[in-house]
Amino acid sequence: MTFDAATKMQFLYALRSKGVTDARVLTAMEQVDRAEYVKGTFADRAYEDMPLPIACGQTISQPSVVGLMTQALQINPRDKVLEIGTGSGYQAAILSKLARRVYTVDRYRRLVHAARAAFEANDITNITTFTADGSRGFEEQAPFDRILVTAAAEDPPGPLLAQLRVGGIMVLPVGQSDAVQSLIRVTRSESGFEYDELRAVRFVPLLEGLGQE
Ligand code: SAH
């Protein structure tokens, strides 16, 4: 599926009108073709600002929410970023344009394999993918400058807080899975953690253990 320049212009306009105003984030979102990450029945809707179904009963997030979360992370080019919830790989691809290295984890092996193939097909070489329960983080590579969680937990998982560098930022949705959740930003300083509430969102739940596929 290929899309014309006018469709992509409209997509960027929609992002701006929903508050994605950071120039670096917009450039990264212009560089990553969402159609490469939405496969199958919904491929023709890749440039609409809506979440879409992907394999394993999961969803690729709404582009404006991806943009707002990425913007809230305030990524620096030298940063090492951990993403929990690879899903389609779309969000990780955007992070890869802004950070030095991205580690992304999903509990479904099948999603991780498909995302890895998409990164290779698009010449993205600074993403490391793995299959695991991401709520435990990734001790071997900790601490991280930035952590992004794209599935909702009731509270920020302790291991992720512990693996955030002092001065680091974590963005995540918190709340019950079937209710409206809050997107929060956690900033770690020498003296502790500071929490800001950003907006209401709705994500699939952060589940324990590995998926079946
Ligand atoms: N960031 C994705 C959207 C993710 S949807 C994208 O850009 O497409 C949320 C993902 O979180 C799902 O793929 C789900 O399998 C994953 N997930 C849920 N709980 C998890 C856990 N404990 N560890 C790792 N991944 C998890």
Short mmCIF file of C-alpha atoms and ligand atoms in Angstrom, two decimals:
data_model
loop_
_atom_site.label_atom_id
_atom_site.label_comp_id
_atom_site.label_asym_id
_atom_site.label_seq_id
_atom_site.Cartn_x
_atom_site.Cartn_y
_atom_site.Cartn_z
CA MET A 1 0.00 0.00 0.00
CA THR A 2 1.47 3.37 -0.96
CA PHE A 3 0.05 6.74 -0.05
CA ASP A 4 0.40 10.04 -1.88
CA ALA A 5 2.05 13.20 -0.60
CA ALA A 6 -1.30 14.92 0.04
CA THR A 7 -2.40 12.10 2.38
CA LYS A 8 0.86 12.36 4.31
CA MET A 9 0.55 16.18 4.54
CA GLN A 10 -2.94 15.79 5.96
CA PHE A 11 -1.65 13.25 8.47
CA LEU A 12 0.99 15.70 9.72
CA TYR A 13 -1.59 18.48 9.85
CA ALA A 14 -3.87 16.27 11.99
CA LEU A 15 -0.97 15.55 14.35
CA ARG A 16 -0.21 19.25 14.76
CA SER A 17 -3.84 20.13 15.37
CA LYS A 18 -3.94 17.54 18.17
CA GLY A 19 -0.97 19.09 19.94
CA VAL A 20 2.04 17.31 18.45
CA THR A 21 4.13 20.44 17.89
CA ASP A 22 7.73 19.34 18.61
CA ALA A 23 9.60 19.70 15.30
CA ARG A 24 11.89 16.70 15.90
CA VAL A 25 8.94 14.46 16.73
CA LEU A 26 7.04 15.60 13.63
CA THR A 27 10.11 14.97 11.46
CA ALA A 28 10.49 11.47 12.91
CA MET A 29 6.81 10.78 12.25
CA GLU A 30 7.21 12.01 8.70
CA GLN A 31 10.14 9.62 8.19
CA VAL A 32 8.34 6.49 9.44
CA ASP A 33 5.73 5.06 7.06
CA ARG A 34 2.89 3.77 9.28
CA ALA A 35 1.70 1.59 6.38
CA GLU A 36 4.80 -0.58 6.94
CA TYR A 37 3.49 -1.48 10.40
CA VAL A 38 -0.24 -1.91 9.66
CA LYS A 39 -0.58 -5.07 7.64
CA GLY A 40 -3.62 -6.83 6.19
CA THR A 41 -7.25 -5.72 6.24
CA PHE A 42 -6.62 -2.30 7.74
CA ALA A 43 -3.58 -1.33 5.66
CA ASP A 44 -5.56 1.22 3.64
CA ARG A 45 -6.35 3.12 6.85
CA ALA A 46 -2.73 3.55 7.98
CA TYR A 47 -2.89 7.35 7.58
CA GLU A 48 -6.04 7.87 9.63
CA ASP A 49 -5.58 9.12 13.17
CA MET A 50 -7.03 6.05 14.85
CA PRO A 51 -5.83 2.91 16.61
CA LEU A 52 -6.08 -0.20 14.40
CA PRO A 53 -6.12 -3.94 15.11
CA ILE A 54 -2.88 -5.92 14.67
CA ALA A 55 -2.12 -9.63 15.27
CA CYS A 56 -2.59 -11.36 18.67
CA GLY A 57 -5.67 -9.24 19.48
CA GLN A 58 -3.51 -6.14 20.09
CA THR A 59 -3.62 -2.64 18.59
CA ILE A 60 -1.28 -0.18 16.96
CA SER A 61 -1.83 3.07 18.88
CA GLN A 62 -3.45 6.21 17.51
CA PRO A 63 -0.76 8.33 15.78
CA SER A 64 -1.57 11.53 17.70
CA VAL A 65 -1.21 9.61 21.00
CA VAL A 66 2.11 8.15 19.75
CA GLY A 67 3.20 11.72 18.97
CA LEU A 68 2.13 13.13 22.34
CA MET A 69 3.82 10.31 24.27
CA THR A 70 7.02 10.69 22.25
CA GLN A 71 6.97 14.46 22.80
CA ALA A 72 6.46 14.02 26.56
CA LEU A 73 9.60 11.86 26.71
CA GLN A 74 11.85 14.77 25.57
CA ILE A 75 14.38 12.39 24.02
CA ASN A 76 17.97 13.49 23.46
CA PRO A 77 20.01 12.05 20.57
CA ARG A 78 22.39 10.22 22.98
CA ASP A 79 19.58 8.51 24.91
CA LYS A 80 19.07 4.80 25.49
CA VAL A 81 15.35 4.12 25.51
CA LEU A 82 13.32 1.12 26.69
CA GLU A 83 9.84 0.53 25.24
CA ILE A 84 7.46 -1.98 26.85
CA GLY A 85 4.86 -3.22 24.33
CA THR A 86 6.44 -3.49 20.85
CA GLY A 87 3.10 -4.34 19.21
CA SER A 88 3.48 -3.45 15.52
CA GLY A 89 6.87 -1.76 16.04
CA TYR A 90 5.57 1.63 14.87
CA GLN A 91 6.28 3.50 18.10
CA ALA A 92 9.75 1.92 18.38
CA ALA A 93 10.56 2.99 14.80
CA ILE A 94 9.75 6.60 15.73
CA LEU A 95 11.84 6.38 18.91
CA SER A 96 14.72 5.01 16.81
CA LYS A 97 14.85 8.25 14.80
CA LEU A 98 15.27 10.33 17.97
CA ALA A 99 17.46 8.20 20.27
CA ARG A 100 20.82 6.46 20.09
CA ARG A 101 19.45 3.02 20.88
CA VAL A 102 16.02 1.55 21.53
CA TYR A 103 15.24 -1.71 23.35
CA THR A 104 11.69 -2.90 22.78
CA VAL A 105 9.95 -5.87 24.37
CA ASP A 106 6.62 -7.64 23.86
CA ARG A 107 5.11 -10.73 25.50
CA TYR A 108 4.08 -12.11 22.08
CA ARG A 109 6.93 -13.70 20.11
CA ARG A 110 4.90 -13.40 16.92
CA LEU A 111 4.61 -9.61 17.22
CA VAL A 112 8.31 -9.28 18.03
CA HIS A 113 9.25 -11.27 14.91
CA ALA A 114 6.99 -9.22 12.65
CA ALA A 115 8.31 -5.94 14.09
CA ARG A 116 11.92 -7.09 13.68
CA ALA A 117 11.24 -7.90 10.01
CA ALA A 118 9.73 -4.44 9.49
CA PHE A 119 12.79 -2.75 11.07
CA GLU A 120 15.09 -4.73 8.78
CA ALA A 121 13.01 -3.94 5.70
CA ASN A 122 13.22 -0.25 6.59
CA ASP A 123 16.97 -0.21 7.32
CA ILE A 124 16.51 0.57 11.00
CA THR A 125 19.57 -0.78 12.82
CA ASN A 126 19.46 0.78 16.31
CA ILE A 127 16.54 -1.22 17.74
CA THR A 128 17.04 -4.38 19.81
CA THR A 129 13.88 -6.50 20.11
CA PHE A 130 13.13 -9.26 22.60
CA THR A 131 10.26 -11.38 23.89
CA ALA A 132 9.67 -11.25 27.64
CA ASP A 133 7.38 -9.92 30.33
CA GLY A 134 8.42 -6.29 30.04
CA SER A 135 7.02 -5.27 33.41
CA ARG A 136 10.33 -6.55 34.81
CA GLY A 137 12.26 -4.18 32.55
CA PHE A 138 15.65 -5.20 31.18
CA GLU A 139 18.16 -5.35 33.99
CA GLU A 140 21.15 -6.13 31.73
CA GLN A 141 20.91 -2.76 30.00
CA ALA A 142 19.70 -0.61 32.90
CA PRO A 143 19.66 2.22 33.72
CA PHE A 144 17.66 3.79 30.86
CA ASP A 145 17.47 7.49 30.03
CA ARG A 146 13.87 7.13 28.91
CA ILE A 147 11.20 4.43 29.38
CA LEU A 148 7.91 4.28 27.48
CA VAL A 149 5.16 1.83 28.39
CA THR A 150 2.45 1.35 25.76
CA ALA A 151 0.12 -0.91 27.78
CA ALA A 152 -1.75 0.15 30.92
CA ALA A 153 -0.71 -0.95 34.40
CA GLU A 154 -2.58 -0.14 37.60
CA ASP A 155 0.58 1.45 38.98
CA PRO A 156 4.05 2.10 37.55
CA PRO A 157 5.89 -1.27 37.83
CA GLY A 158 8.61 -1.14 40.52
CA PRO A 159 11.37 -2.67 38.35
CA LEU A 160 10.82 0.03 35.70
CA LEU A 161 11.10 2.82 38.27
CA ALA A 162 14.29 1.19 39.54
CA GLN A 163 15.76 0.99 36.01
CA LEU A 164 15.17 4.68 35.24
CA ARG A 165 18.34 6.78 35.41
CA VAL A 166 18.43 9.76 37.78
CA GLY A 167 17.39 12.63 35.49
CA GLY A 168 15.43 10.16 33.36
CA ILE A 169 11.80 10.29 32.23
CA MET A 170 9.20 7.52 31.98
CA VAL A 171 5.82 7.93 30.25
CA LEU A 172 3.06 5.40 30.83
CA PRO A 173 -0.71 4.93 30.98
CA VAL A 174 -2.01 3.94 34.42
CA GLY A 175 -5.45 2.75 35.50
CA GLN A 176 -7.87 -0.17 35.20
CA SER A 177 -7.83 -1.82 31.80
CA ASP A 178 -11.50 -1.32 30.96
CA ALA A 179 -11.76 2.22 32.22
CA VAL A 180 -10.33 5.52 31.12
CA GLN A 181 -6.68 5.62 32.07
CA SER A 182 -4.33 8.53 32.70
CA LEU A 183 -1.16 9.08 30.81
CA ILE A 184 1.48 10.07 33.33
CA ARG A 185 5.06 11.28 33.19
CA VAL A 186 7.46 10.20 35.91
CA THR A 187 10.68 12.19 36.32
CA ARG A 188 13.43 10.79 38.50
CA SER A 189 15.61 13.20 40.47
CA GLU A 190 18.27 12.65 43.13
CA SER A 191 15.59 12.96 45.78
CA GLY A 192 12.89 10.74 44.28
CA PHE A 193 10.12 10.55 41.67
CA GLU A 194 7.87 13.34 40.48
CA TYR A 195 4.55 12.53 38.77
CA ASP A 196 2.62 14.67 36.24
CA GLU A 197 -0.71 13.71 34.79
CA LEU A 198 -0.82 14.46 31.05
CA ARG A 199 -4.22 13.38 29.66
CA ALA A 200 -6.84 10.64 29.50
CA VAL A 201 -6.00 7.67 27.26
CA ARG A 202 -7.11 4.11 26.61
CA PHE A 203 -4.59 1.29 26.16
CA VAL A 204 -4.68 -2.52 26.23
CA PRO A 205 -3.64 -3.89 29.66
CA LEU A 206 -0.09 -4.70 30.70
CA LEU A 207 -0.34 -8.45 31.36
CA GLU A 208 1.94 -10.79 33.26
CA GLY A 209 3.94 -13.60 31.68
CA LEU A 210 4.38 -14.52 28.01
CA GLY A 211 1.63 -14.63 25.37
CA GLN A 212 0.67 -17.90 23.66
CA GLU A 213 1.64 -16.93 20.09
N1 SAH B 1 3.64 0.36 20.83
C1 SAH B 1 2.79 -0.47 19.99
C2 SAH B 1 1.37 -0.59 20.49
C3 SAH B 1 1.33 -1.56 21.56
S1 SAH B 1 -0.18 -2.29 22.07
C4 SAH B 1 2.79 0.00 18.55
O1 SAH B 1 3.42 1.01 18.24
O2 SAH B 1 2.19 -0.70 17.72
C5 SAH B 1 0.45 -2.90 23.61
C6 SAH B 1 1.40 -4.05 23.51
O3 SAH B 1 1.85 -4.33 24.83
C7 SAH B 1 0.78 -5.34 22.99
O4 SAH B 1 1.46 -5.79 21.86
C8 SAH B 1 0.92 -6.31 24.17
O5 SAH B 1 1.22 -7.65 23.77
C9 SAH B 1 2.09 -5.70 24.93
N2 SAH B 1 2.18 -6.09 26.34
C10 SAH B 1 1.19 -6.17 27.27
N3 SAH B 1 1.70 -6.55 28.46
C11 SAH B 1 3.05 -6.72 28.27
C12 SAH B 1 4.12 -7.10 29.14
N4 SAH B 1 3.96 -7.41 30.42
N5 SAH B 1 5.37 -7.17 28.60
C13 SAH B 1 5.59 -6.87 27.29
N6 SAH B 1 4.60 -6.50 26.44
C14 SAH B 1 3.35 -6.42 26.92
#
